[in-house]
Amino acid sequence: MAPDKKAATISNVTFVRPAKFYLSGFSNIPHVTYFYIFLCFVYIMTVVGNVLLLSVIFLVKTLHNPKYMIVFNLALTDLCGSTAVIPKVVDTFLFDNRYIVYEACLNYMFFVVFFLSVQSWTLVTMAYDRFIAICFPLRYHSIVTKPAIAAMLLLVWVVSLSLISCMVGLLDRLSFCGSLVIQSFYCDHGPTFLLACNDISLNYMMALVCIAAVMCFPPILIVLTYVCIAIALSRIASHKERVKALKTCTSHLILVAIFYLPLLGTYIAALSSYIHPNARIINSILTHTIPALLNPILYSLKTEEVLNSIRKLCKNNRLININFPNKVTSF
């Protein structure tokens, strides 16, 4: 099961790089084909939901505001993240193409982790939007402006790009002279660098930095914003106003719970006790895919503002279809 290796020499240091890795995920799982079919369904619905949301935000000018800039960014990231994961997983395991070229493996790793990072920090940006709206309502429109949100989102993309590029790029300094079997459903960073036979201390440190940046700091910041929101709501005299303000946060809190709790649960279980590899793999792939399916439904497509925009687009389209034949007939 070990493909040929190739050596690269840089400054008198020889790096042994494999031609291919082997992905061993989903081994000995009964009726696993049904799970792949389920993933295909999830991917189709994710594409439909997020493309619909992106189209509505793009076409309806009343939605061209800071809040929906963040929603647009999340929908785009969800769409790209699911596209990076699900088609490749189905191709790898349903059609038994488990060998993956070394360079393709690093690219695969980069895109999966990169979009995961952007998703994570976009949820933080959403929390910031809710924090300003509830704690500083009179100053909301002067603080949460289009340029400010554009700068924040651009910073998220640039920092994530730099951090994940550095993490993946450091794998090029490793030699793989032993097993080439990655025990995951994709080229996961941890299972990959642990296969190296030279010093991995720098890669281990970089892994900790990325875990902190993607999975630890964002939920901590979100919790802090909601502590401030809770304090602000406790000062509101009217119970009705408190409930109304809290309702604007529930969708975001559900998104945060769906995104972070399974990932953090998997990491904690893996560090503190034994977790079966198949259980870890299935939980990991669901946490990479299910939030992208639910995000547009929970946060946007059920809101009155977006539903009215969809109705408006459908009505305008119907009028165009009615008027166009009439013009053709009169001509």
mmCIF file of C-alpha atoms in Angstrom:
data_model
loop_
_atom_site.group_PDB
_atom_site.id
_atom_site.type_symbol
_atom_site.label_atom_id
_atom_site.label_comp_id
_atom_site.label_asym_id
_atom_site.label_seq_id
_atom_site.Cartn_x
_atom_site.Cartn_y
_atom_site.Cartn_z
ATOM 1 C CA MET A 1 0.000 0.000 0.000
ATOM 2 C CA ALA A 2 3.032 2.256 -0.156
ATOM 3 C CA PRO A 3 3.447 4.208 -3.406
ATOM 4 C CA ASP A 4 6.829 5.281 -4.731
ATOM 5 C CA LYS A 5 8.644 8.092 -2.963
ATOM 6 C CA LYS A 6 10.635 10.897 -4.528
ATOM 7 C CA ALA A 7 13.468 12.863 -2.978
ATOM 8 C CA ALA A 8 14.021 16.617 -3.213
ATOM 9 C CA THR A 9 17.371 18.111 -2.228
ATOM 10 C CA ILE A 10 17.552 21.735 -1.023
ATOM 11 C CA SER A 11 20.775 23.175 0.411
ATOM 12 C CA ASN A 12 22.291 19.693 0.988
ATOM 13 C CA VAL A 13 19.177 18.589 2.922
ATOM 14 C CA THR A 14 17.231 15.721 1.406
ATOM 15 C CA PHE A 15 13.445 15.647 1.776
ATOM 16 C CA VAL A 16 11.717 12.377 1.006
ATOM 17 C CA ARG A 17 8.334 13.173 -0.470
ATOM 18 C CA PRO A 18 5.806 10.541 -1.465
ATOM 19 C CA ALA A 19 4.318 10.433 -4.933
ATOM 20 C CA LYS A 20 0.948 9.708 -3.325
ATOM 21 C CA PHE A 21 -0.831 9.360 0.009
ATOM 22 C CA TYR A 22 -3.543 6.825 0.804
ATOM 23 C CA LEU A 23 -6.766 7.977 2.520
ATOM 24 C CA SER A 24 -8.044 5.227 4.813
ATOM 25 C CA GLY A 25 -11.246 6.872 6.076
ATOM 26 C CA PHE A 26 -14.591 5.029 6.295
ATOM 27 C CA SER A 27 -13.055 1.585 6.723
ATOM 28 C CA ASN A 28 -15.254 -1.358 7.751
ATOM 29 C CA ILE A 29 -18.439 0.714 8.109
ATOM 30 C CA PRO A 30 -21.566 -1.294 7.161
ATOM 31 C CA HIS A 31 -23.910 0.212 4.535
ATOM 32 C CA VAL A 32 -21.564 3.170 4.107
ATOM 33 C CA THR A 33 -22.842 3.693 0.538
ATOM 34 C CA TYR A 34 -26.030 5.169 1.990
ATOM 35 C CA PHE A 35 -23.911 7.726 3.845
ATOM 36 C CA TYR A 36 -22.264 8.815 0.578
ATOM 37 C CA ILE A 37 -25.714 9.190 -1.022
ATOM 38 C CA PHE A 38 -26.749 11.283 1.987
ATOM 39 C CA LEU A 39 -23.681 13.499 1.472
ATOM 40 C CA CYS A 40 -24.645 13.984 -2.186
ATOM 41 C CA PHE A 41 -28.118 15.099 -1.071
ATOM 42 C CA VAL A 42 -26.564 17.459 1.509
ATOM 43 C CA TYR A 43 -24.295 18.947 -1.160
ATOM 44 C CA ILE A 44 -27.143 19.509 -3.655
ATOM 45 C CA MET A 45 -29.295 21.216 -1.018
ATOM 46 C CA THR A 46 -26.304 23.273 0.170
ATOM 47 C CA VAL A 47 -25.643 24.519 -3.357
ATOM 48 C CA VAL A 48 -29.337 25.321 -3.950
ATOM 49 C CA GLY A 49 -29.779 27.135 -0.618
ATOM 50 C CA ASN A 50 -26.580 29.169 -0.740
ATOM 51 C CA VAL A 51 -26.811 30.046 -4.464
ATOM 52 C CA LEU A 52 -30.400 31.212 -3.881
ATOM 53 C CA LEU A 53 -29.301 33.354 -0.941
ATOM 54 C CA LEU A 54 -26.315 34.798 -2.841
ATOM 55 C CA SER A 55 -28.538 35.597 -5.833
ATOM 56 C CA VAL A 56 -31.200 37.318 -3.716
ATOM 57 C CA ILE A 57 -28.650 39.461 -1.863
ATOM 58 C CA PHE A 58 -26.906 40.355 -5.129
ATOM 59 C CA LEU A 59 -30.098 41.236 -7.034
ATOM 60 C CA VAL A 60 -32.093 43.085 -4.333
ATOM 61 C CA LYS A 61 -30.598 46.525 -3.657
ATOM 62 C CA THR A 62 -32.344 46.909 -0.293
ATOM 63 C CA LEU A 63 -30.179 44.027 0.979
ATOM 64 C CA HIS A 64 -26.958 45.840 0.040
ATOM 65 C CA ASN A 65 -26.200 46.730 3.656
ATOM 66 C CA PRO A 66 -23.489 45.733 6.181
ATOM 67 C CA LYS A 67 -25.516 42.921 7.772
ATOM 68 C CA TYR A 68 -26.130 41.181 4.459
ATOM 69 C CA MET A 69 -22.544 41.726 3.374
ATOM 70 C CA ILE A 70 -21.643 39.395 6.255
ATOM 71 C CA VAL A 71 -24.427 36.959 5.297
ATOM 72 C CA PHE A 72 -23.209 37.008 1.670
ATOM 73 C CA ASN A 73 -19.679 36.236 2.837
ATOM 74 C CA LEU A 74 -20.894 33.316 4.981
ATOM 75 C CA ALA A 75 -23.000 31.875 2.147
ATOM 76 C CA LEU A 76 -20.077 32.147 -0.288
ATOM 77 C CA THR A 77 -17.734 30.484 2.204
ATOM 78 C CA ASP A 78 -20.262 27.723 2.936
ATOM 79 C CA LEU A 79 -20.642 27.035 -0.771
ATOM 80 C CA CYS A 80 -16.878 26.948 -1.382
ATOM 81 C CA GLY A 81 -16.189 24.897 1.757
ATOM 82 C CA SER A 82 -18.765 22.231 0.870
ATOM 83 C CA THR A 83 -17.448 22.119 -2.708
ATOM 84 C CA ALA A 84 -13.932 21.590 -1.364
ATOM 85 C CA VAL A 85 -15.050 18.630 0.797
ATOM 86 C CA ILE A 86 -18.050 16.659 -0.465
ATOM 87 C CA PRO A 87 -17.338 16.002 -4.189
ATOM 88 C CA LYS A 88 -13.807 14.823 -3.353
ATOM 89 C CA VAL A 89 -15.028 12.600 -0.488
ATOM 90 C CA VAL A 90 -17.611 10.949 -2.746
ATOM 91 C CA ASP A 91 -15.053 10.465 -5.530
ATOM 92 C CA THR A 92 -12.455 9.086 -3.095
ATOM 93 C CA PHE A 93 -14.571 6.579 -1.183
ATOM 94 C CA LEU A 94 -17.647 5.797 -3.307
ATOM 95 C CA PHE A 95 -15.526 5.217 -6.433
ATOM 96 C CA ASP A 96 -12.531 3.889 -4.452
ATOM 97 C CA ASN A 97 -9.970 6.474 -5.615
ATOM 98 C CA ARG A 98 -8.156 6.494 -2.290
ATOM 99 C CA TYR A 99 -4.683 7.375 -3.578
ATOM 100 C CA ILE A 100 -4.056 11.114 -3.833
ATOM 101 C CA VAL A 101 -1.030 12.830 -5.351
ATOM 102 C CA TYR A 102 1.226 14.635 -2.841
ATOM 103 C CA GLU A 103 0.682 18.124 -4.324
ATOM 104 C CA ALA A 104 -3.073 17.549 -4.673
ATOM 105 C CA CYS A 105 -3.168 16.417 -1.037
ATOM 106 C CA LEU A 106 -1.637 19.694 0.159
ATOM 107 C CA ASN A 107 -4.048 21.707 -2.009
ATOM 108 C CA TYR A 108 -6.974 19.675 -0.657
ATOM 109 C CA MET A 109 -5.831 20.318 2.915
ATOM 110 C CA PHE A 110 -5.398 24.043 2.288
ATOM 111 C CA PHE A 111 -8.858 24.684 0.846
ATOM 112 C CA VAL A 112 -10.734 22.638 3.469
ATOM 113 C CA VAL A 113 -8.999 24.315 6.431
ATOM 114 C CA PHE A 114 -8.961 27.766 4.810
ATOM 115 C CA PHE A 115 -12.720 27.887 4.265
ATOM 116 C CA LEU A 116 -13.277 26.451 7.745
ATOM 117 C CA SER A 117 -11.236 29.357 9.144
ATOM 118 C CA VAL A 118 -13.150 31.970 7.139
ATOM 119 C CA GLN A 119 -16.466 30.442 8.285
ATOM 120 C CA SER A 120 -15.331 30.601 11.900
ATOM 121 C CA TRP A 121 -14.327 34.262 11.802
ATOM 122 C CA THR A 122 -17.402 35.247 9.783
ATOM 123 C CA LEU A 123 -19.486 33.998 12.725
ATOM 124 C CA VAL A 124 -17.413 36.319 14.934
ATOM 125 C CA THR A 125 -18.188 39.220 12.578
ATOM 126 C CA MET A 126 -21.895 38.370 12.876
ATOM 127 C CA ALA A 127 -21.582 38.434 16.671
ATOM 128 C CA TYR A 128 -19.929 41.876 16.419
ATOM 129 C CA ASP A 129 -22.866 43.093 14.300
ATOM 130 C CA ARG A 130 -25.378 41.884 16.946
ATOM 131 C CA PHE A 131 -23.237 43.350 19.757
ATOM 132 C CA ILE A 132 -23.251 46.845 18.231
ATOM 133 C CA ALA A 133 -26.956 46.614 17.294
ATOM 134 C CA ILE A 134 -28.023 45.797 20.869
ATOM 135 C CA CYS A 135 -25.420 47.541 23.018
ATOM 136 C CA PHE A 136 -25.069 50.730 20.911
ATOM 137 C CA PRO A 137 -28.325 50.934 18.910
ATOM 138 C CA LEU A 138 -28.168 54.710 18.367
ATOM 139 C CA ARG A 139 -24.641 54.500 16.958
ATOM 140 C CA TYR A 140 -25.177 51.297 14.950
ATOM 141 C CA HIS A 141 -25.355 52.931 11.509
ATOM 142 C CA SER A 142 -22.304 55.092 12.180
ATOM 143 C CA ILE A 143 -20.183 52.162 13.462
ATOM 144 C CA VAL A 144 -21.357 49.241 11.302
ATOM 145 C CA THR A 145 -20.803 50.759 7.874
ATOM 146 C CA LYS A 146 -20.120 49.117 4.523
ATOM 147 C CA PRO A 147 -16.424 50.156 4.494
ATOM 148 C CA ALA A 148 -15.940 48.922 8.077
ATOM 149 C CA ILE A 149 -17.512 45.510 7.407
ATOM 150 C CA ALA A 150 -15.685 45.194 4.063
ATOM 151 C CA ALA A 151 -12.391 45.876 5.862
ATOM 152 C CA MET A 152 -13.193 43.304 8.574
ATOM 153 C CA LEU A 153 -14.120 40.610 6.039
ATOM 154 C CA LEU A 154 -11.070 41.374 3.916
ATOM 155 C CA LEU A 155 -8.898 41.047 7.028
ATOM 156 C CA VAL A 156 -10.509 37.664 7.776
ATOM 157 C CA TRP A 157 -9.686 36.372 4.281
ATOM 158 C CA VAL A 158 -6.120 37.755 4.249
ATOM 159 C CA VAL A 159 -5.181 36.527 7.736
ATOM 160 C CA SER A 160 -6.753 33.095 7.126
ATOM 161 C CA LEU A 161 -4.964 32.848 3.777
ATOM 162 C CA SER A 162 -1.601 33.731 5.357
ATOM 163 C CA LEU A 163 -2.007 31.461 8.382
ATOM 164 C CA ILE A 164 -3.237 28.359 6.533
ATOM 165 C CA SER A 165 -0.683 28.843 3.727
ATOM 166 C CA CYS A 166 2.078 28.888 6.333
ATOM 167 C CA MET A 167 0.692 25.783 8.067
ATOM 168 C CA VAL A 168 0.401 23.780 4.840
ATOM 169 C CA GLY A 169 3.665 25.136 3.413
ATOM 170 C CA LEU A 170 5.622 23.874 6.430
ATOM 171 C CA LEU A 171 4.737 20.296 5.439
ATOM 172 C CA ASP A 172 7.161 20.664 2.536
ATOM 173 C CA ARG A 173 10.078 20.517 4.994
ATOM 174 C CA LEU A 174 9.067 17.027 6.172
ATOM 175 C CA SER A 175 10.279 13.640 4.982
ATOM 176 C CA PHE A 176 7.810 10.765 4.683
ATOM 177 C CA CYS A 177 9.837 7.584 4.822
ATOM 178 C CA GLY A 178 7.376 5.329 6.673
ATOM 179 C CA SER A 179 3.629 4.824 6.381
ATOM 180 C CA LEU A 180 1.757 6.918 3.830
ATOM 181 C CA VAL A 181 -1.735 6.052 5.104
ATOM 182 C CA ILE A 182 -3.674 9.117 6.287
ATOM 183 C CA GLN A 183 -6.336 8.022 8.753
ATOM 184 C CA SER A 184 -8.960 10.572 7.782
ATOM 185 C CA PHE A 185 -11.531 11.335 5.076
ATOM 186 C CA TYR A 186 -9.313 14.074 3.619
ATOM 187 C CA CYS A 187 -5.697 15.205 3.869
ATOM 188 C CA ASP A 188 -6.109 16.260 7.481
ATOM 189 C CA HIS A 189 -3.160 18.264 8.788
ATOM 190 C CA GLY A 190 -2.616 16.370 12.056
ATOM 191 C CA PRO A 191 -2.745 12.800 10.690
ATOM 192 C CA THR A 192 -0.535 13.909 7.778
ATOM 193 C CA PHE A 193 2.382 15.578 9.589
ATOM 194 C CA LEU A 194 2.430 12.788 12.204
ATOM 195 C CA LEU A 195 3.481 10.403 9.403
ATOM 196 C CA ALA A 196 6.787 12.285 8.936
ATOM 197 C CA CYS A 197 10.031 10.702 10.091
ATOM 198 C CA ASN A 198 12.007 13.887 10.814
ATOM 199 C CA ASP A 199 11.495 16.724 13.325
ATOM 200 C CA ILE A 200 7.811 17.774 13.439
ATOM 201 C CA SER A 201 8.030 20.183 16.397
ATOM 202 C CA LEU A 202 7.517 23.282 14.192
ATOM 203 C CA ASN A 203 4.518 21.664 12.483
ATOM 204 C CA TYR A 204 3.074 20.714 15.870
ATOM 205 C CA MET A 205 3.421 24.307 17.107
ATOM 206 C CA MET A 206 1.824 25.609 13.915
ATOM 207 C CA ALA A 207 -1.046 23.148 14.344
ATOM 208 C CA LEU A 208 -1.657 24.485 17.861
ATOM 209 C CA VAL A 209 -1.589 28.078 16.580
ATOM 210 C CA CYS A 210 -4.140 27.258 13.861
ATOM 211 C CA ILE A 211 -6.407 25.349 16.265
ATOM 212 C CA ALA A 212 -6.300 28.336 18.620
ATOM 213 C CA ALA A 213 -6.925 30.803 15.774
ATOM 214 C CA VAL A 214 -9.751 28.831 14.152
ATOM 215 C CA MET A 215 -11.407 26.873 16.979
ATOM 216 C CA CYS A 216 -10.552 28.586 20.293
ATOM 217 C CA PHE A 217 -10.342 32.380 19.934
ATOM 218 C CA PRO A 218 -13.507 32.801 17.790
ATOM 219 C CA PRO A 219 -15.924 31.050 20.216
ATOM 220 C CA ILE A 220 -14.295 32.857 23.163
ATOM 221 C CA LEU A 221 -14.867 36.216 21.437
ATOM 222 C CA ILE A 222 -18.452 35.223 20.602
ATOM 223 C CA VAL A 223 -19.113 34.242 24.242
ATOM 224 C CA LEU A 224 -17.677 37.583 25.424
ATOM 225 C CA THR A 225 -19.906 39.525 23.011
ATOM 226 C CA TYR A 226 -22.969 37.665 24.273
ATOM 227 C CA VAL A 227 -22.008 38.335 27.884
ATOM 228 C CA CYS A 228 -21.996 42.046 27.000
ATOM 229 C CA ILE A 229 -25.302 41.604 25.138
ATOM 230 C CA ALA A 230 -26.841 39.858 28.179
ATOM 231 C CA ILE A 231 -25.713 42.725 30.442
ATOM 232 C CA ALA A 232 -27.192 45.268 28.010
ATOM 233 C CA LEU A 233 -30.485 43.353 27.802
ATOM 234 C CA SER A 234 -30.732 43.136 31.603
ATOM 235 C CA ARG A 235 -30.795 46.943 31.696
ATOM 236 C CA ILE A 236 -33.786 47.146 29.366
ATOM 237 C CA ALA A 237 -36.877 47.756 31.465
ATOM 238 C CA SER A 238 -39.467 46.305 29.102
ATOM 239 C CA HIS A 239 -39.698 42.507 28.961
ATOM 240 C CA LYS A 240 -41.189 42.754 25.466
ATOM 241 C CA GLU A 241 -38.183 44.734 24.199
ATOM 242 C CA ARG A 242 -35.768 42.230 25.794
ATOM 243 C CA VAL A 243 -37.496 39.321 24.042
ATOM 244 C CA LYS A 244 -37.522 41.207 20.728
ATOM 245 C CA ALA A 245 -33.799 41.967 20.976
ATOM 246 C CA LEU A 246 -33.015 38.390 22.010
ATOM 247 C CA LYS A 247 -34.899 36.991 19.002
ATOM 248 C CA THR A 248 -32.452 38.762 16.699
ATOM 249 C CA CYS A 249 -29.649 36.688 18.289
ATOM 250 C CA THR A 250 -31.236 33.213 18.396
ATOM 251 C CA SER A 251 -30.454 32.275 14.783
ATOM 252 C CA HIS A 252 -26.828 33.277 15.194
ATOM 253 C CA LEU A 253 -26.533 31.348 18.477
ATOM 254 C CA ILE A 254 -27.917 28.220 16.778
ATOM 255 C CA LEU A 255 -25.353 28.603 13.964
ATOM 256 C CA VAL A 256 -22.558 28.988 16.512
ATOM 257 C CA ALA A 257 -23.692 25.877 18.423
ATOM 258 C CA ILE A 258 -23.998 23.771 15.247
ATOM 259 C CA PHE A 259 -20.584 24.879 14.012
ATOM 260 C CA TYR A 260 -18.413 24.812 17.148
ATOM 261 C CA LEU A 261 -19.847 22.203 19.536
ATOM 262 C CA PRO A 262 -19.253 19.091 17.356
ATOM 263 C CA LEU A 263 -15.730 20.220 16.396
ATOM 264 C CA LEU A 264 -14.748 21.112 19.947
ATOM 265 C CA GLY A 265 -16.360 17.897 21.215
ATOM 266 C CA THR A 266 -14.292 15.821 18.790
ATOM 267 C CA TYR A 267 -11.038 17.561 19.753
ATOM 268 C CA ILE A 268 -11.721 17.242 23.483
ATOM 269 C CA ALA A 269 -12.707 13.573 23.154
ATOM 270 C CA ALA A 270 -9.609 12.814 21.080
ATOM 271 C CA LEU A 271 -7.314 14.534 23.603
ATOM 272 C CA SER A 272 -8.910 13.326 26.838
ATOM 273 C CA SER A 273 -9.963 9.784 25.969
ATOM 274 C CA TYR A 274 -10.158 7.278 23.141
ATOM 275 C CA ILE A 275 -12.530 7.946 20.243
ATOM 276 C CA HIS A 276 -13.010 5.372 17.485
ATOM 277 C CA PRO A 277 -11.440 6.588 14.197
ATOM 278 C CA ASN A 278 -14.679 5.994 12.267
ATOM 279 C CA ALA A 279 -16.699 7.947 14.836
ATOM 280 C CA ARG A 280 -14.201 10.815 14.645
ATOM 281 C CA ILE A 281 -14.235 10.769 10.833
ATOM 282 C CA ILE A 282 -18.035 10.723 10.496
ATOM 283 C CA ASN A 283 -18.435 13.445 13.122
ATOM 284 C CA SER A 284 -15.758 15.560 11.425
ATOM 285 C CA ILE A 285 -17.278 15.346 7.957
ATOM 286 C CA LEU A 286 -20.741 16.168 9.296
ATOM 287 C CA THR A 287 -19.373 19.254 11.068
ATOM 288 C CA HIS A 288 -17.707 20.296 7.796
ATOM 289 C CA THR A 289 -20.934 19.944 5.793
ATOM 290 C CA ILE A 290 -24.138 20.258 7.880
ATOM 291 C CA PRO A 291 -23.576 23.901 9.035
ATOM 292 C CA ALA A 292 -23.211 24.975 5.385
ATOM 293 C CA LEU A 293 -26.571 23.326 4.656
ATOM 294 C CA LEU A 294 -28.367 24.904 7.639
ATOM 295 C CA ASN A 295 -26.813 28.393 7.659
ATOM 296 C CA PRO A 296 -28.944 29.930 4.861
ATOM 297 C CA ILE A 297 -32.108 28.323 6.242
ATOM 298 C CA LEU A 298 -31.576 29.323 9.865
ATOM 299 C CA TYR A 299 -30.103 32.782 9.442
ATOM 300 C CA SER A 300 -31.546 34.233 6.259
ATOM 301 C CA LEU A 301 -34.069 32.362 4.123
ATOM 302 C CA LYS A 302 -36.641 32.246 6.935
ATOM 303 C CA THR A 303 -36.393 35.967 7.773
ATOM 304 C CA GLU A 304 -39.193 38.271 6.643
ATOM 305 C CA GLU A 305 -36.765 40.624 4.908
ATOM 306 C CA VAL A 306 -35.294 37.910 2.671
ATOM 307 C CA LEU A 307 -38.672 36.233 2.044
ATOM 308 C CA ASN A 308 -40.136 39.572 0.926
ATOM 309 C CA SER A 309 -37.140 40.070 -1.365
ATOM 310 C CA ILE A 310 -37.679 36.624 -2.932
ATOM 311 C CA ARG A 311 -41.390 37.388 -3.445
ATOM 312 C CA LYS A 312 -40.461 40.730 -5.016
ATOM 313 C CA LEU A 313 -38.014 39.059 -7.417
ATOM 314 C CA CYS A 314 -40.599 36.414 -8.372
ATOM 315 C CA LYS A 315 -43.241 39.104 -8.935
ATOM 316 C CA ASN A 316 -40.902 41.219 -11.094
ATOM 317 C CA ASN A 317 -39.886 38.152 -13.084
ATOM 318 C CA ARG A 318 -43.565 37.242 -13.628
ATOM 319 C CA LEU A 319 -44.314 40.770 -14.863
ATOM 320 C CA ILE A 320 -41.386 40.628 -17.276
ATOM 321 C CA ASN A 321 -42.601 37.278 -18.633
ATOM 322 C CA ILE A 322 -46.121 38.695 -19.089
ATOM 323 C CA ASN A 323 -44.986 41.928 -20.747
ATOM 324 C CA PHE A 324 -42.403 40.337 -23.034
ATOM 325 C CA PRO A 325 -44.890 38.080 -24.951
ATOM 326 C CA ASN A 326 -47.284 41.013 -25.265
ATOM 327 C CA LYS A 327 -44.562 43.137 -26.870
ATOM 328 C CA VAL A 328 -43.641 40.294 -29.228
ATOM 329 C CA THR A 329 -47.309 39.837 -30.192
ATOM 330 C CA SER A 330 -47.853 43.553 -30.799
ATOM 331 C CA PHE A 331 -44.690 43.688 -32.880
#
